[in-house]
Coordinates of C-alpha atoms and ligand atoms in Angstrom, one line a residue:
M30 CA -42.1 9.0 -27.0
K31 CA -40.2 7.0 -24.4
R32 CA -42.8 7.7 -21.8
L33 CA -45.6 6.4 -24.0
L34 CA -43.7 3.2 -24.6
I35 CA -43.3 2.7 -20.8
K36 CA -47.0 3.3 -20.3
N37 CA -47.9 0.7 -22.9
V38 CA -45.6 -1.9 -21.4
F39 CA -47.1 -1.2 -18.0
W40 CA -50.7 -1.8 -19.2
F41 CA -49.6 -5.0 -21.0
I42 CA -48.0 -6.4 -17.9
L43 CA -51.1 -5.5 -15.9
I44 CA -53.5 -7.3 -18.2
L45 CA -51.3 -10.3 -18.4
A46 CA -51.1 -10.6 -14.7
V47 CA -54.9 -10.5 -14.3
L48 CA -55.3 -13.2 -16.9
A49 CA -52.8 -15.4 -15.3
I50 CA -54.5 -15.1 -11.9
L51 CA -57.8 -16.0 -13.5
M52 CA -56.3 -19.0 -15.3
S53 CA -54.7 -20.4 -12.2
T54 CA -57.9 -20.0 -10.1
F55 CA -60.2 -21.8 -12.5
N56 CA -59.4 -25.4 -13.3
F57 CA -60.0 -26.0 -16.9
D58 CA -59.1 -29.7 -16.7
T59 CA -62.3 -31.7 -17.3
S60 CA -61.1 -35.2 -16.4
K61 CA -62.7 -36.9 -13.4
T62 CA -60.9 -37.2 -10.1
I63 CA -61.2 -40.5 -8.1
D64 CA -59.6 -41.6 -4.9
I65 CA -57.0 -44.3 -4.3
S66 CA -59.4 -47.1 -3.2
E67 CA -61.4 -46.6 -6.4
L68 CA -58.2 -46.8 -8.4
V69 CA -57.2 -50.0 -6.6
S70 CA -60.6 -51.6 -7.4
K71 CA -60.2 -50.5 -11.0
I72 CA -56.7 -52.1 -11.1
K73 CA -58.0 -55.2 -9.5
A74 CA -60.7 -55.4 -12.1
G75 CA -58.0 -55.0 -14.8
E76 CA -59.5 -51.8 -16.2
V77 CA -56.3 -49.7 -16.0
K78 CA -54.0 -49.6 -18.9
S79 CA -51.3 -47.3 -17.6
I80 CA -50.6 -44.8 -14.9
E81 CA -48.6 -41.6 -15.2
V82 CA -47.2 -40.2 -12.0
E83 CA -46.3 -36.6 -11.8
G84 CA -45.5 -35.7 -8.2
Q85 CA -48.7 -35.8 -6.2
Q86 CA -50.9 -36.2 -9.2
M87 CA -51.4 -39.4 -11.1
T88 CA -53.3 -39.8 -14.3
A89 CA -54.6 -43.3 -15.1
S90 CA -55.6 -44.2 -18.6
L91 CA -58.4 -46.8 -18.6
N92 CA -59.1 -49.4 -21.1
N93 CA -62.2 -47.5 -22.2
E94 CA -60.0 -44.7 -23.4
T95 CA -60.9 -42.3 -20.6
Q96 CA -58.5 -40.7 -18.1
V97 CA -59.0 -40.2 -14.4
K98 CA -57.0 -38.3 -11.9
I99 CA -55.9 -39.5 -8.6
F100 CA -54.1 -37.6 -5.8
K101 CA -51.6 -39.3 -3.6
E102 CA -49.4 -38.1 -0.8
E103 CA -46.1 -36.8 -1.7
G104 CA -43.0 -38.9 -1.2
E105 CA -45.0 -42.1 -1.2
A106 CA -44.0 -44.5 -4.0
L107 CA -47.0 -45.8 -6.0
S108 CA -45.9 -49.4 -6.0
E109 CA -45.6 -49.3 -2.1
L110 CA -49.0 -47.7 -1.9
L111 CA -50.6 -50.3 -4.2
K112 CA -48.9 -53.1 -2.2
N113 CA -50.5 -51.7 0.9
Y114 CA -53.8 -51.9 -0.8
D115 CA -53.2 -55.6 -1.5
V116 CA -52.6 -55.3 -5.2
S117 CA -50.6 -58.3 -6.3
A118 CA -47.0 -57.9 -7.6
E119 CA -48.1 -59.3 -11.0
Q120 CA -50.8 -56.8 -11.3
I121 CA -48.4 -54.0 -10.5
A122 CA -46.0 -55.3 -13.0
A123 CA -48.6 -55.4 -15.6
L124 CA -49.4 -51.8 -15.1
N125 CA -47.5 -49.5 -17.3
I126 CA -46.3 -46.9 -14.7
Q127 CA -44.5 -43.9 -16.0
I128 CA -43.0 -41.5 -13.6
S129 CA -42.2 -38.1 -14.9
E130 CA -40.7 -35.1 -13.2
K131 CA -43.2 -32.7 -12.0
Q132 CA -42.8 -29.6 -14.1
N133 CA -45.6 -27.2 -14.4
D134 CA -46.3 -27.7 -10.8
W135 CA -43.8 -25.2 -9.6
A136 CA -44.9 -22.5 -12.0
A137 CA -48.5 -23.1 -11.3
L138 CA -47.8 -22.8 -7.6
L139 CA -45.6 -19.8 -7.7
L140 CA -47.2 -17.7 -10.3
P141 CA -50.1 -16.5 -8.2
A142 CA -47.7 -15.6 -5.5
L143 CA -45.2 -14.0 -7.7
L144 CA -47.6 -11.9 -9.8
P145 CA -48.3 -9.3 -7.2
L146 CA -44.6 -8.9 -6.7
L147 CA -44.0 -8.6 -10.4
L148 CA -46.8 -6.0 -10.5
L149 CA -45.3 -4.1 -7.7
G150 CA -41.9 -4.2 -9.4
A151 CA -43.5 -2.9 -12.6
L152 CA -45.1 -0.1 -10.7
F153 CA -41.8 0.8 -9.0
Y154 CA -40.0 0.7 -12.3
F155 CA -42.6 3.0 -13.8
F156 CA -42.3 5.6 -11.0
F157 CA -38.6 5.3 -10.9
R158 CA -38.3 6.1 -14.6
Q159 CA -40.5 9.1 -14.1
A160 CA -38.4 10.4 -11.3
Q161 CA -35.3 9.8 -13.2
G162 CA -36.6 12.0 -16.0
Q163 CA -36.4 14.9 -13.5
N164 CA -33.0 13.8 -12.3
I165 CA -31.7 13.9 -15.8
K166 CA -32.7 17.5 -16.0
A167 CA -30.8 18.3 -12.8
M168 CA -27.8 16.5 -14.1
S169 CA -27.7 18.6 -17.3
F170 CA -26.1 21.4 -15.2
G171 CA -22.9 19.6 -15.8
E172 CA -23.4 19.8 -19.6
S173 CA -21.4 22.5 -21.2
R174 CA -23.3 25.4 -22.7
V175 CA -21.1 25.2 -25.7
R176 CA -22.4 26.7 -28.9
E177 CA -21.4 24.7 -31.9
T178 CA -21.0 26.0 -35.4
P179 CA -20.8 22.9 -37.7
K180 CA -18.5 22.8 -40.6
N181 CA -19.9 24.0 -43.9
A182 CA -22.1 26.4 -42.0
K183 CA -23.8 29.0 -44.0
N184 CA -22.2 32.5 -44.1
K185 CA -19.2 31.2 -42.3
I186 CA -16.4 33.6 -41.5
T187 CA -13.0 33.2 -43.1
F188 CA -9.8 35.2 -43.1
K189 CA -11.3 37.5 -45.8
D190 CA -13.6 38.9 -43.1
V191 CA -10.7 39.8 -40.9
A192 CA -8.8 43.0 -41.9
G193 CA -5.4 43.9 -40.6
I194 CA -3.7 41.9 -37.8
K195 CA -1.5 40.4 -40.4
E196 CA 1.0 38.8 -38.0
A197 CA -1.8 37.1 -36.1
K198 CA -3.3 35.7 -39.3
E199 CA 0.1 34.4 -40.4
E200 CA 0.6 32.7 -37.1
L201 CA -2.8 31.0 -37.3
H202 CA -2.4 30.0 -40.9
E203 CA -0.3 27.1 -39.7
V204 CA -3.1 25.9 -37.5
V205 CA -5.5 26.1 -40.5
E206 CA -3.2 24.0 -42.6
F207 CA -2.9 21.4 -39.9
L208 CA -6.6 21.2 -39.4
M209 CA -7.1 20.8 -43.2
N210 CA -4.5 18.1 -43.6
P211 CA -3.3 16.6 -40.3
K212 CA -1.8 13.5 -41.9
K213 CA 0.8 15.5 -43.8
F214 CA 2.1 17.0 -40.5
I215 CA 1.9 13.8 -38.5
A216 CA 3.8 11.9 -41.2
L217 CA 6.7 14.2 -40.8
G218 CA 6.6 13.9 -37.0
A219 CA 5.7 17.6 -36.6
K220 CA 4.4 18.7 -33.2
I221 CA 1.1 20.5 -33.5
P222 CA 0.2 23.1 -31.0
K223 CA -2.6 22.1 -28.7
G224 CA -3.5 25.6 -27.6
V225 CA -3.3 29.1 -29.1
L226 CA -3.8 32.0 -26.8
L227 CA -5.1 35.2 -28.4
M228 CA -4.4 38.3 -26.4
G229 CA -5.6 41.8 -27.1
V230 CA -7.9 44.6 -25.7
P231 CA -11.6 44.1 -26.2
G232 CA -12.9 44.5 -29.8
T233 CA -9.6 43.7 -31.5
G234 CA -11.2 40.7 -33.2
K235 CA -10.1 37.8 -31.1
T236 CA -13.5 36.0 -31.4
L237 CA -13.7 36.9 -35.0
L238 CA -10.2 35.5 -35.7
A239 CA -10.9 32.2 -33.9
R240 CA -14.1 31.8 -35.9
A241 CA -12.2 32.6 -39.1
V242 CA -9.6 29.8 -38.4
A243 CA -12.5 27.3 -38.1
G244 CA -14.2 28.7 -41.2
E245 CA -11.0 28.7 -43.2
A246 CA -10.2 25.1 -42.3
N247 CA -13.8 24.2 -42.6
V248 CA -14.0 22.4 -39.3
P249 CA -16.6 22.6 -36.5
F250 CA -16.2 25.4 -34.0
F251 CA -17.1 25.0 -30.3
H252 CA -17.5 28.3 -28.6
I253 CA -17.8 28.8 -24.8
S254 CA -17.0 31.6 -22.5
G255 CA -14.9 31.2 -19.5
S256 CA -17.5 32.6 -17.2
E257 CA -20.0 30.0 -18.4
F258 CA -18.0 27.3 -16.7
V259 CA -18.6 28.6 -13.3
E260 CA -22.1 28.5 -11.8
M261 CA -23.7 28.4 -8.5
F262 CA -22.9 24.7 -8.0
V263 CA -19.5 23.5 -7.0
G264 CA -18.1 21.0 -9.4
V265 CA -20.2 22.1 -12.4
G266 CA -17.2 23.8 -14.1
A267 CA -15.1 20.8 -14.1
S268 CA -17.8 18.6 -15.4
R269 CA -18.6 21.1 -18.1
V270 CA -15.0 21.1 -19.2
R271 CA -15.2 17.3 -19.5
D272 CA -18.4 17.5 -21.4
L273 CA -17.0 20.1 -23.8
F274 CA -13.9 18.1 -24.6
K275 CA -16.0 14.9 -25.0
K276 CA -18.2 16.6 -27.5
A277 CA -15.2 18.1 -29.3
K278 CA -13.2 14.9 -29.6
K279 CA -16.1 13.2 -31.3
Q280 CA -16.0 15.8 -34.0
A281 CA -12.3 16.2 -34.4
P282 CA -10.6 17.8 -36.2
C283 CA -12.2 20.9 -34.7
I284 CA -11.6 24.1 -32.8
V285 CA -12.6 24.6 -29.2
F286 CA -12.7 28.3 -28.4
I287 CA -12.7 29.4 -24.8
D288 CA -13.5 33.1 -24.7
E289 CA -12.4 35.2 -21.7
I290 CA -10.3 32.4 -20.3
D291 CA -9.1 34.8 -17.5
A292 CA -12.5 34.2 -15.9
V293 CA -11.3 30.7 -15.0
G294 CA -7.6 30.8 -15.7
R295 CA -6.5 33.4 -13.2
Q296 CA -3.5 32.6 -11.1
R297 CA -4.3 30.0 -8.6
G298 CA -3.9 30.4 -4.9
S299 CA -3.9 34.1 -5.1
G300 CA -7.3 34.9 -3.7
L301 CA -10.0 34.3 -1.2
G302 CA -13.6 33.6 -1.4
G303 CA -15.9 30.7 -2.3
S304 CA -15.8 30.9 -6.0
H305 CA -12.1 30.6 -6.0
D306 CA -12.0 26.8 -5.4
E307 CA -14.5 26.3 -8.1
R308 CA -12.5 28.2 -10.6
E309 CA -9.4 26.4 -9.6
Q310 CA -11.1 23.0 -10.2
T311 CA -12.3 24.2 -13.5
L312 CA -8.9 25.3 -14.5
N313 CA -7.3 22.1 -13.3
Q314 CA -9.8 20.2 -15.4
I315 CA -8.9 22.2 -18.5
L316 CA -5.3 21.5 -17.9
V317 CA -6.0 17.8 -17.4
E318 CA -8.0 17.6 -20.6
M319 CA -5.3 19.4 -22.6
D320 CA -2.6 17.2 -21.3
G321 CA -4.8 14.1 -21.8
F322 CA -5.6 14.2 -25.4
D323 CA -3.4 13.1 -28.2
P324 CA -2.6 16.1 -30.3
R325 CA -2.9 14.0 -33.4
I326 CA -6.7 13.8 -33.1
G327 CA -6.8 17.4 -34.1
V328 CA -8.6 19.2 -31.4
I329 CA -7.0 22.7 -31.2
V330 CA -7.9 24.9 -28.2
V331 CA -8.0 28.6 -29.0
A332 CA -8.5 30.8 -26.0
A333 CA -8.9 34.6 -25.8
T334 CA -8.1 37.0 -23.1
N335 CA -7.6 40.7 -22.6
R336 CA -5.8 40.1 -19.3
P337 CA -2.8 37.9 -20.1
D338 CA -1.1 39.3 -17.1
V339 CA -3.4 37.6 -14.6
L340 CA -3.3 34.2 -16.3
D341 CA -2.0 31.2 -14.3
P342 CA 1.5 30.3 -15.5
A343 CA 0.5 26.7 -15.7
L344 CA -1.6 27.6 -18.7
L345 CA 1.4 29.0 -20.5
R346 CA 3.6 25.9 -20.0
P347 CA 4.7 24.0 -23.2
G348 CA 2.1 21.6 -24.5
R349 CA -0.7 23.9 -23.4
F350 CA -1.2 27.4 -24.7
D351 CA 2.3 27.7 -25.9
R352 CA 1.4 29.7 -29.0
R353 CA 0.6 33.2 -28.0
V354 CA -0.7 35.7 -30.5
T355 CA -1.1 39.4 -29.7
L356 CA -3.7 41.4 -31.4
N357 CA -3.0 45.1 -31.4
L358 CA -5.3 48.0 -32.0
P359 CA -5.4 48.7 -35.8
D360 CA -3.2 51.4 -37.3
I361 CA -4.5 53.8 -39.9
N362 CA -4.2 51.4 -42.8
E363 CA -5.8 48.6 -40.9
R364 CA -8.6 50.9 -39.8
E365 CA -9.3 51.7 -43.4
A366 CA -9.3 48.1 -44.3
I367 CA -11.7 47.2 -41.5
L368 CA -14.0 50.1 -42.5
K369 CA -14.0 48.8 -46.0
I370 CA -15.0 45.3 -44.9
H371 CA -17.9 46.7 -42.8
A372 CA -18.9 49.1 -45.5
K373 CA -19.4 46.2 -48.0
N374 CA -23.1 45.6 -47.4
K375 CA -23.9 49.3 -46.7
P376 CA -24.7 51.7 -49.5
L377 CA -22.2 54.6 -49.3
G378 CA -22.6 57.9 -51.1
K379 CA -20.4 58.5 -54.1
G380 CA -18.1 61.0 -52.5
V381 CA -17.4 58.9 -49.4
N382 CA -13.8 58.3 -48.8
L383 CA -12.9 56.1 -45.9
R384 CA -9.3 57.3 -45.6
P385 CA -10.2 60.5 -43.6
V386 CA -12.5 58.4 -41.4
A387 CA -9.5 56.1 -40.6
E388 CA -7.5 59.3 -39.9
R389 CA -10.0 60.6 -37.4
T390 CA -10.3 57.4 -35.5
P391 CA -7.0 56.6 -33.8
G392 CA -7.4 54.3 -30.8
F393 CA -10.6 52.8 -32.3
S394 CA -10.8 49.0 -32.1
G395 CA -12.2 46.9 -34.9
A396 CA -15.4 46.6 -32.9
D397 CA -15.6 50.4 -32.5
L398 CA -15.2 50.8 -36.3
A399 CA -17.9 48.3 -37.0
N400 CA -20.1 50.1 -34.5
L401 CA -19.3 53.4 -36.1
L402 CA -20.5 52.4 -39.5
N403 CA -23.6 50.9 -38.0
E404 CA -24.4 54.1 -36.2
A405 CA -23.9 56.0 -39.5
A406 CA -26.3 53.7 -41.2
I407 CA -28.9 54.3 -38.5
L408 CA -28.4 58.0 -38.7
A409 CA -28.8 58.0 -42.5
A410 CA -32.0 56.0 -42.2
R411 CA -33.4 58.4 -39.6
R412 CA -32.7 61.2 -42.1
D413 CA -34.5 59.3 -44.8
K414 CA -31.4 59.0 -46.9
H415 CA -30.8 56.1 -49.2
K416 CA -27.0 56.4 -48.9
I417 CA -24.6 56.9 -46.1
E418 CA -22.7 60.2 -46.6
T419 CA -19.5 61.4 -45.0
Q420 CA -21.5 63.7 -42.7
E421 CA -23.2 60.8 -41.0
I422 CA -20.0 58.9 -40.6
F423 CA -18.2 61.9 -39.0
E424 CA -21.1 62.6 -36.7
S425 CA -21.0 58.9 -35.6
I426 CA -17.4 59.2 -34.7
E427 CA -18.3 61.6 -32.0
K428 CA -21.2 59.5 -30.9
V429 CA -19.0 56.4 -30.5
L430 CA -16.4 58.5 -28.7
L431 CA -18.5 60.5 -26.3
G432 CA -22.0 59.0 -26.3
P433 CA -25.1 60.4 -28.0
E434 CA -25.8 64.1 -28.1
R435 CA -28.3 65.2 -25.6
K436 CA -30.2 68.0 -27.3
S437 CA -33.0 67.7 -24.7
H438 CA -30.5 68.5 -22.0
I439 CA -30.9 72.2 -22.2
L440 CA -28.6 74.4 -20.3
N441 CA -29.9 77.7 -19.0
E442 CA -28.2 80.9 -20.1
H443 CA -25.9 81.1 -17.1
E444 CA -24.8 77.4 -17.4
K445 CA -24.3 77.9 -21.1
C446 CA -22.0 80.8 -20.4
I447 CA -20.0 78.8 -17.8
T448 CA -19.7 75.9 -20.1
A449 CA -18.6 78.1 -23.0
Y450 CA -15.8 79.5 -21.0
H451 CA -14.8 76.2 -19.6
E452 CA -14.5 74.6 -23.0
A453 CA -12.9 77.7 -24.5
G454 CA -10.3 77.3 -21.7
H455 CA -9.5 73.7 -22.6
A456 CA -9.4 74.6 -26.3
L457 CA -7.2 77.6 -25.9
V458 CA -4.6 75.8 -23.8
A459 CA -4.7 72.8 -26.2
H460 CA -4.1 75.1 -29.1
M461 CA -1.3 77.0 -27.6
M462 CA 0.6 74.0 -26.2
P463 CA 2.7 72.5 -29.0
H464 CA 2.7 69.0 -27.4
A465 CA -1.0 68.8 -27.0
D466 CA -3.1 67.2 -29.7
P467 CA -4.7 69.7 -32.0
V468 CA -8.2 70.8 -31.3
H469 CA -10.6 69.0 -33.5
K470 CA -13.9 70.3 -32.4
V471 CA -15.3 72.3 -29.5
S472 CA -18.9 72.2 -28.5
I473 CA -21.3 73.1 -25.7
I474 CA -23.9 70.6 -26.7
S475 CA -23.9 68.1 -24.0
R476 CA -23.0 64.5 -24.8
G477 CA -23.1 61.6 -22.6
L478 CA -22.3 62.9 -19.1
A479 CA -20.4 66.0 -20.1
A480 CA -22.0 69.4 -20.5
G481 CA -19.7 70.3 -23.4
Y482 CA -16.6 68.9 -24.9
T483 CA -13.4 69.7 -26.6
M484 CA -12.2 67.0 -28.9
K485 CA -8.5 66.7 -29.5
L486 CA -7.2 64.2 -31.9
P487 CA -3.6 63.1 -32.5
T488 CA -2.3 63.8 -36.0
E489 CA -0.8 60.3 -36.2
D490 CA -0.9 56.9 -34.5
R491 CA 1.5 56.9 -31.5
Y492 CA 2.9 54.1 -29.5
L493 CA 5.2 56.1 -27.2
H494 CA 4.1 59.0 -25.1
S495 CA 6.6 61.6 -23.9
R496 CA 6.6 63.5 -20.7
S497 CA 6.0 66.7 -22.5
E498 CA 2.9 65.3 -24.1
F499 CA 1.6 64.2 -20.7
M500 CA 2.4 67.6 -19.2
A501 CA 0.4 69.3 -22.0
D502 CA -2.5 66.9 -21.4
L503 CA -2.4 67.8 -17.7
A504 CA -2.4 71.6 -18.5
V505 CA -5.4 71.1 -20.9
L506 CA -7.3 69.1 -18.3
V507 CA -7.0 71.7 -15.6
A508 CA -7.6 74.6 -17.9
G509 CA -11.4 74.2 -17.7
W510 CA -11.4 74.5 -14.0
L511 CA -8.9 77.4 -14.0
T512 CA -11.0 79.4 -16.5
E513 CA -14.1 79.0 -14.4
K514 CA -12.1 80.3 -11.4
M515 CA -10.6 83.2 -13.3
I516 CA -13.7 84.4 -15.0
F517 CA -16.4 83.7 -12.5
N518 CA -14.3 83.6 -9.4
D519 CA -16.1 80.3 -8.6
V520 CA -15.9 76.7 -9.7
T521 CA -18.7 74.2 -10.7
T522 CA -19.1 70.5 -10.6
G523 CA -18.6 70.5 -14.3
A524 CA -14.8 70.4 -13.8
S525 CA -14.8 67.4 -11.5
N526 CA -14.3 64.8 -14.2
D527 CA -11.4 66.8 -15.7
L528 CA -9.7 66.9 -12.3
K529 CA -10.2 63.3 -11.7
H530 CA -8.5 62.5 -15.0
A531 CA -5.7 64.9 -14.3
T532 CA -5.1 63.4 -10.9
R533 CA -5.0 59.9 -12.2
L534 CA -2.7 60.9 -15.1
A535 CA -0.3 62.6 -12.7
C536 CA -0.4 59.6 -10.4
Q537 CA 0.4 57.3 -13.3
M538 CA 3.2 59.5 -14.4
V539 CA 4.9 59.3 -11.0
K540 CA 4.2 55.7 -10.1
E541 CA 4.2 53.8 -13.4
Y542 CA 6.3 55.9 -15.8
S543 CA 8.9 57.4 -13.4
M544 CA 8.2 60.8 -14.9
G545 CA 8.3 62.5 -11.5
G546 CA 11.9 62.4 -10.4
E547 CA 12.5 58.9 -9.1
L548 CA 13.8 56.1 -11.2
R549 CA 11.5 53.4 -10.0
T550 CA 7.9 52.4 -10.2
F551 CA 5.6 52.2 -7.2
G552 CA 2.6 50.2 -6.2
E553 CA 2.5 47.2 -8.5
R554 CA -1.1 46.5 -9.3
E555 CA -2.5 43.1 -8.6
D556 CA -5.8 41.5 -9.0
M557 CA -7.8 40.5 -5.9
V558 CA -10.0 37.8 -7.1
F559 CA -12.8 38.2 -4.5
L560 CA -13.4 41.8 -5.6
G561 CA -14.0 40.8 -9.1
R562 CA -12.7 43.4 -11.5
E563 CA -11.4 45.6 -8.7
I564 CA -7.7 46.2 -9.0
H565 CA -5.8 46.3 -5.8
E566 CA -2.5 48.0 -5.5
R567 CA 0.3 46.4 -3.6
K568 CA 1.9 48.9 -1.4
D569 CA 5.6 48.3 -2.0
Y570 CA 6.8 51.5 -0.5
S571 CA 7.1 53.0 2.9
E572 CA 4.9 55.8 4.4
K573 CA 7.8 58.1 3.9
T574 CA 8.0 57.3 0.2
A575 CA 4.2 57.7 0.0
E576 CA 4.6 61.2 1.2
K577 CA 7.2 61.8 -1.5
I578 CA 5.0 60.4 -4.2
D579 CA 2.2 62.7 -3.0
K580 CA 4.5 65.7 -3.3
E581 CA 5.6 64.7 -6.8
I582 CA 2.0 64.3 -8.0
E583 CA 1.2 67.7 -6.5
S584 CA 4.2 69.3 -8.1
L585 CA 3.2 67.9 -11.5
L586 CA -0.3 69.3 -11.1
N587 CA 1.1 72.6 -9.9
K588 CA 3.3 72.9 -12.9
A589 CA 0.4 72.1 -15.2
E590 CA -1.7 74.7 -13.5
K591 CA 1.0 77.3 -13.8
T592 CA 1.4 76.6 -17.5
A593 CA -2.3 76.8 -18.1
E594 CA -2.7 79.9 -16.1
Q595 CA 0.0 81.6 -18.0
I596 CA -1.6 80.9 -21.4
L597 CA -5.1 81.8 -20.1
T598 CA -3.9 85.2 -18.9
D599 CA -1.7 85.9 -21.9
Y600 CA -4.5 85.2 -24.3
R601 CA -7.4 86.4 -22.3
E602 CA -9.0 88.2 -25.2
K603 CA -8.8 85.0 -27.3
L604 CA -10.6 83.2 -24.5
D605 CA -13.5 85.7 -24.7
I606 CA -13.6 85.4 -28.5
V607 CA -13.8 81.6 -28.4
A608 CA -16.4 81.6 -25.6
S609 CA -18.7 84.1 -27.4
N610 CA -18.3 82.2 -30.7
L611 CA -19.4 79.0 -28.8
L612 CA -22.3 80.8 -27.2
E613 CA -23.4 81.8 -30.7
K614 CA -22.8 78.7 -32.7
E615 CA -22.6 76.0 -30.0
T616 CA -20.1 74.0 -32.0
L617 CA -16.9 75.1 -33.6
E618 CA -15.2 72.7 -36.1
R619 CA -11.5 72.5 -36.5
K620 CA -11.2 75.1 -39.3
E621 CA -13.6 77.6 -37.7
F622 CA -11.7 77.3 -34.4
A623 CA -8.3 77.7 -36.1
S624 CA -9.4 80.8 -38.0
L625 CA -9.9 82.6 -34.6
F626 CA -6.2 82.4 -34.1
K627 CA -5.0 83.6 -37.5
D628 CA -3.4 86.7 -36.1
I629 CA -1.1 85.0 -33.5
K630 CA 1.8 82.7 -34.0
V631 CA 1.3 79.3 -32.4
P632 CA 4.4 77.5 -31.3
T633 CA 5.1 74.4 -33.2
K634 CA 5.9 71.0 -31.8
T635 CA 9.5 70.0 -31.5
K636 CA 10.3 66.4 -32.1
I637 CA 12.3 64.5 -29.5
S638 CA 15.9 64.9 -30.6
K639 CA 19.4 64.2 -29.4
K640 CA 20.7 66.7 -26.9
Ligands
ADP728 P1 -12.9 40.6 -29.2 O1 -13.3 39.2 -29.2 O2 -11.4 40.8 -29.4 O3 -13.4 41.4 -28.1 P2 -14.5 40.6 -31.5 O4 -13.9 39.5 -32.3 O5 -15.7 40.1 -30.8 O6 -13.5 41.2 -30.5 O7 -14.8 41.8 -32.5 C1 -16.1 42.4 -32.5 C2 -16.5 42.8 -33.9 O8 -15.6 43.8 -34.3 C3 -16.3 41.7 -34.9 O9 -17.5 41.0 -34.9 C4 -16.1 42.5 -36.2 O10 -17.3 42.9 -36.7 C5 -15.3 43.7 -35.7 N1 -13.9 43.5 -35.9 C6 -12.9 43.5 -35.0 N2 -11.7 43.4 -35.5 C7 -11.9 43.3 -36.8 C8 -11.0 43.1 -37.9 N3 -9.7 43.0 -37.7 N4 -11.5 43.0 -39.1 C9 -12.8 43.1 -39.3 N5 -13.7 43.3 -38.3 C10 -13.3 43.4 -37.1
MG729 MG1 -14.7 38.4 -27.9
ZN730 ZN1 -13.7 70.1 -18.9

């Protein structure tokens, strides 16, 4: 559109210029030109009525109503000239001489000279504009890639779509009220938070909650991810921040949501590498913008992170993200509520009760639960069902937990036998250890990367873990490997993952939880920026201590091994029974598995109690 206009203007100027040149070249004046002596003779004959002088050019009106032109030299006065030609003073006085400023002269003279210049100018302008068009594209790097949800958006998200996280919702309710009626708060001189920081592990609903605040208050929602600020070009991040806030301020009151703020908001000055400076500038710009705007205009910045520990302390200073809201993983009631929300637009079978599903999904995040119901719907569709039944939902729990079943991954007879004993070993030890979670399912159908699996599920949500529980976990983990060694006098690669987990757990127990022997933690973790997600451990202990730590880890693993070995030898015949059942049925559910142990007394768990 703009281009077209410029083109038209260009052609217009071109045609005009050509016309002007033509006009100035041809003389359209038809009056006769005479020379001075002729004029003098006409004056002497009394034929001239008046003379108009205009610079070099004179126009004489004659008595016979015609006009003639005469050229004289510049700077020469007409009266002087006439005197020189012997015209008497009376005759000169009788002439009506009018001297006018020369006007069109200049234009007439300069136009032909100026036109090419003008033309060139127009051409330059034209090309310049075109080039700038490309420039604008290059400059748009500095524009933020913000995604905007306007107010009154269709199917907007409100607090109704967020289950659980009650405290977080309460905390944010205040923000909603302010956005809906800022005047009320300002009138009372209330200070409104500029920034709210949502913290929680992935999938706990941070993004969802931020959206819900905007939806509830019915204000625009600007969504950008921390990583989107930083690009190849230095300085882009800062200019994107400026752009983002410029856009937001225009639409206030509104919510600016910066997802994954840890991507730019990591502690400054703690790393190396090129991207570091860029991040620092971006973070500085965010701080500048947040300090700069008047809280009364109603731009509230909501940021989300799952790594609050790495955030720059400057972000947490008053006047910035001073409201901090933690989102926890949902407990059993919250899980049920989340499942209900996501089951709303899915046809469930009549008998489906979501409570047992919530019971079986400890540790699931809101996102996991949403995914679970989605998987169940897909499974039901694949089975040509019109409703989702409990069976599909339960099967999907395993899929979400362990990855899809790999029926195509067929083990040969020998591998099957090894896997059956390996899993039977895990399951037997888990069953016989009172502090281990009860066995939920054992299977030798491969899933994800594992050849088989033993699923243990806690009976209730737990927030504290005791040493006895960890010891039981260790024993269960090494049991697979031990069984292979005991039965086949050899070990396979199938146990490597178990041992990796066991080693890591033992290491954590000693270093982080002081469950070895020492009352202190070792090796504080810190983030090294230039390695991205890599976590680097700061070695805050001596070589001698390192040796001691190694010994403690080893002793924990040894203890676990002894415990497991004891159980495996004591209940050797049970091991054979479980393994042969697995070979036959491939999968044992909780009840089937428990029924194999009817004849023996299983020790019960003792609660932690006072000595
Ligand atoms: P986060 O940003 O914390 O990683 P999201 O907000 O992106 O998590 O959550 C992903 C999805 O999980 C949401 O779109 C929603 O479907 C579901 N979800 C998470 N938490 C909840 C919740 N409390 N109530 C309802 N749905 C939830
Ligand atoms: Mg998110
Ligand atoms: Zn194993």
